[in-house]
Amino acid sequence: MTAHKYQALANTIISKIAAGHLRFGEKLPSIRALMLSHDVSKNTVIKALAELEKYDYIEARIRLGYFVKFKHIENNTPVTLNAEIQPVEVTIPQIFYDIMQRSAAFDISPSCNEQYQSKYLLQLQKDISKATKVSPFIKASYYDSPIGLLSLRKQICTRYRNRDFLMDESEVCITSGCQHSLFLSLFSVCKPGDTVAVESPGFYGIIQLLEQLQLNIIEIPVASTTGLDLDALEQAASKWDIAAVVVTPSFSTPTGALMPIKNRQRIVTIANTHDFAVIEDDIYGELGFDSNLPPVKTFDSEQRVILCSSFSKSLSRDLRIGWVNGGRWHEKIIRLKLTSQLASGQLQQLAVAEFMANGHFKRHLHSFKSSLLLHRNQLLSALLQYGPSAIKYSLPQGGLALWVEFSQEINTTKLYSTALKKNIVLTPGQLFSSAGHFSNSMRISFNHPYTGQRLNALKQIINPDNCQGL
Amino acid sequence: MTAHKYQALANTIISKIAAGHLRFGEKLPSIRALMLSHDVSKNTVIKALAELEKYDYIEARIRLGYFVKFKHIENNTPVTLNAEIQPVEVTIPQIFYDIMQRSAAFDISPSCNEQYQSKYLLQLQKDISKATKVSPFIKASYYDSPIGLLSLRKQICTRYRNRDFLMDESEVCITSGCQHSLFLSLFSVCKPGDTVAVESPGFYGIIQLLEQLQLNIIEIPVASTTGLDLDALEQAASKWDIAAVVVTPSFSTPTGALMPIKNRQRIVTIANTHDFAVIEDDIYGELGFDSNLPPVKTFDSEQRVILCSSFSKSLSRDLRIGWVNGGRWHEKIIRLKLTSQLASGQLQQLAVAEFMANGHFKRHLHSFKSSLLLHRNQLLSALLQYGPSAIKYSLPQGGLALWVEFSQEINTTKLYSTALKKNIVLTPGQLFSSAGHFSNSMRISFNHPYTGQRLNALKQIINPDNCQGL
C-alpha cells in the first residue's frame, strides 16, 4: 500500500461510486461500519470522508450521515472501433507533431506555477552534484560502456524483484529514455513494411515510430479498465502476419487501463502461438496507487518479450535514463545503441544509482503516488462538478492520465487550436490513433494539482459551453 | 595562435624535419636567424629548442649549435587502394564491434592513471552542480524542446563565428553526441540500398552506421595530409549514384589530415554537380594546433551540407551533447530526434552554456590543445626512437590521433588480440575500412601523455621485435 491509508479508503469509495455500486443520493455506510469493513482506525475513516467531502463526492447531512453527491461517474465502456481492423501505412500530419511535442508535458496549463515539488527531487539534485566529483577526468576522457553503469542496472533489477520479476543486470541495457528503448526495440525487431499491432487508443509516440520506421499499423481496441482486447489481438494475428505488438500493460496512456495478471499471461501465449515479439512499455509500471503488477516479461518463456521503461514518469524527465531488456534481440539492440550514440552519460547514472541505493527512490515513489492520487481525485471531482452530463471517463488506479469522452458533436482537435490561444494545452483523442478515431475524446493528465489557474483551465476545456466560447 | 609561441615554433621545426626540409645531422639555423625568420623573442626560441631537445628531435653540440637527431620522419604518402573503387554492402564481424568499443577511448593504456587533468574540467563540474539548482522541479516535470536549449545553441553559433562560419541558432539542433548527429543525418538522407561515399581509411563509426542502415559503402582514398581525394570522389560520383559523402575535413580520424580551403570549396561544387548530400563530421574542428579552418558548411550554396559535431573530443565524452545543422533535411532530423528519444537533458546543456558564456571553454581549448601538441610530440619522439626503420606515419596539425604504417608482414588485427592480454588497446587499421584494407597500419592517439606506463605500452606495440614477442 503506497498511498496514505485514508487516501486509499477514499479511493476505494470513489471506485464504488464510479462503478455504480454507490449511487447519487445514497447514504454511505456509517463510520463504524467503514472501520470494520476496511480494517482501519476511526481517524482514518474521518480523514477519508473529509477528503471525499473536500472534492465534492459526498456531503454531510447533520445527524443523518454522509451521502453521495451529484450523479455517479459512468465507467467508460470498452472502446469499439467501427472501422475494420487491418494493417495500414502510417502518415502523421505535421500539425500532430506540434501537438505531440506540447502534450509530452502532461500538463494542460504549462504556464501555471503550481507544481508537484518533492524534497526527494532536491535530494536527487544533491546526488547529481555529488556525482560530479566522482572521477571527473576519467568521465571526461572515456565513454561509458554502451550497456550502462553496473550499479544502476543492479538497482533497476532490485526494483523489479519487488514486483516478482527476477532479472539479471546483464539483461539490462541503459538507454536515453523509454522512447529511445522503444525505438531501439522496433528497429531491431522489424524491417520496413512489417506490421505492428498497437493499442487503440494508444501512445502516439509509438505511432510516430511506426511512421519513421515505415512499418504498418494495426489498431487493436483497448478496454479502459483491462487494456488491450486480447480476443481482437488473437483474431488479428490469425488473419495477418504481425511482427510485434506494442503494449503498455500498466496504466497505459491515454486510458490508464491495467491489464490483469491472466491477460498478461495470455498475451505471451498468443505471441508464442503466432510467433511475434511483445514490446512492453512499462513506463508507468511502478505508479499503481494500491499495487504494482509484475510485467508481462515475467511470463516470457521464449525470450520474445522486450521490456522497455525509464525514470521519466516516475522520477524526472530530465535524467534521460531509460532501460531495455531485449530478450532474444538484446545483442542487436546494444549494437544499435552503440552505433547510434555510443554511450550514455555516467553522471546521472551514478547519481540515480546512489539515490536508489539509499532508499530515496522508494520514498519518492510513495510520496509521488500519494500526490498523483490526490490530483486524480481533484480531476475527477472537477469533471463531476463542471463537466457536461454526457461526459464519460476512465478511472485509472495509477499512472498519470485518464481518458475523457464527450458527446459526438465535440471535436477535440478543433478545440486544441482554440484552447492553445489561451495557453491551454489539451491532448486531442485523434493523436492516439492513426486512423482518425476518437475525435470526441481527449487525454487529461493528473500529473499536476488541479487548483488555481490549472483548475480554471480545466473548467474551460471540459465544459461544452466554454468549449464553444473558446 | 592557440598554442604557446614556443610550442608553435617547435611544431614548425618538427614539420620541417618531417617533410625532409631538415635532415638527420643537419644544423638548425642560429637562434638569431630563428628569431628573425619567425618574428619571436630570443626567449621563445630558446624554449622551443629546449622542447625539441627534450623530445630528442635535436641535440646541442657545444659551440657548434643545434643538430637534427636521428633520421627524419617520413611523411606518409597518400594511401592508394589496390581494389577497384565500387559500392559494396557492409558486414562487420562481431570481433570488430568489440575492438571499436575499446578503441573509442583513444587510449592504448586505459589502466594507466596518468591522465590529462584540466582545471577547466573542474570548473565544468562546478557549473553542472550549479545547474542542478536551476528549476529542479520544472526540469523533472517537463521535457526540453527537441531542438535543445536556446542559450547553448547561441554559444555554439558564436564558436563558429570565430571560424568565419555564420549560422543562426534556429539552424542548430542539439543531439546526444556527434555519433547521434551522424545517425540522424544518414537516416534522414538515405534509404536502405543507397550508396554512401566515405574516407578510406576513415572513421569506423560511419562504417557501423552504414551496416545498421543497410547502406552500401564506396571507399574513397584519403591523403594523410589533405584528406579525401576529390578526384577519386568525382570519378566515383560520375560512375555511381551516390546519396551522400561523409567527410571529416579537420583532423580526420585516423590520419589527422586537414582538408585545405580550396578542397572544402571543391567538395561542395562536386556535390552540387552530382546532387548528393555532404555529411560533415566536424568533431575535431576546433582542435587545430595553429588554426581552425571554416567548416565545409561555410561554402554550402544549396543547403546540402549537414554539419555534425559534439563536445566529446573537445571537452568531455560524458556530456553526451552534440549538434547538427541539417540544411534541407533539418526538419526531418528534428522529427527523427523527437521520435527516437523525445529530448535531451537540460542540466548539462545549461551548464555548458554557462561554461562557454564565461569564457571557460575558450580557455580550456587553449590549454587542452597545448597538451595535445605536447603529447603528439612525445608520441612522434617515441616513434622515432623506438619504432622500426620501415615505419611511416602521418603528422597531424591537430586532432587526437595519427596513423602509423608498418611493413607489409605486420598484421595489426592479430597484434590487437595479443596486446589486449597485456591490457594494451591498439586500434588496428582494418577497422578503418570495410574492405579489409590497412592490415599493416594502426591508429595511435595522442589524447594522453606518453610517459610512464603508457610510454612502455607504446614501445611494445611499435617495435616489431616486441610485437612478435607479444
mmCIF file of C-alpha atoms in Angstrom, chain B residues 24 26 53-54 102 105 113 128 131 148 204 244 263 274 310 319 333 340 353:
data_model
loop_
_atom_site.group_PDB
_atom_site.id
_atom_site.type_symbol
_atom_site.label_atom_id
_atom_site.label_comp_id
_atom_site.label_asym_id
_atom_site.label_seq_id
_atom_site.Cartn_x
_atom_site.Cartn_y
_atom_site.Cartn_z
ATOM 1 C CA PHE B 24 69.289 13.965 -39.989
ATOM 2 C CA GLU B 26 71.773 18.865 -40.385
ATOM 3 C CA GLU B 53 65.882 18.666 -27.244
ATOM 4 C CA LYS B 54 63.655 17.238 -24.523
ATOM 5 C CA ARG B 102 37.540 -0.297 -26.624
ATOM 6 C CA ALA B 105 38.646 5.657 -25.539
ATOM 7 C CA ASN B 113 46.486 6.570 -14.181
ATOM 8 C CA ILE B 128 26.879 21.318 -13.578
ATOM 9 C CA ALA B 131 22.777 24.000 -12.901
ATOM 10 C CA GLY B 148 17.585 21.919 -27.337
ATOM 11 C CA TYR B 204 34.737 3.128 -38.166
ATOM 12 C CA ALA B 244 25.854 11.181 -49.633
ATOM 13 C CA ASN B 263 39.223 21.427 -51.314
ATOM 14 C CA HIS B 274 26.229 15.285 -58.831
ATOM 15 C CA SER B 310 29.903 17.499 -30.390
ATOM 16 C CA LEU B 319 28.302 15.329 -21.502
ATOM 17 C CA ILE B 333 16.220 15.332 -38.497
ATOM 18 C CA SER B 340 13.573 8.314 -31.244
ATOM 19 C CA ALA B 353 26.091 27.205 -21.980
#
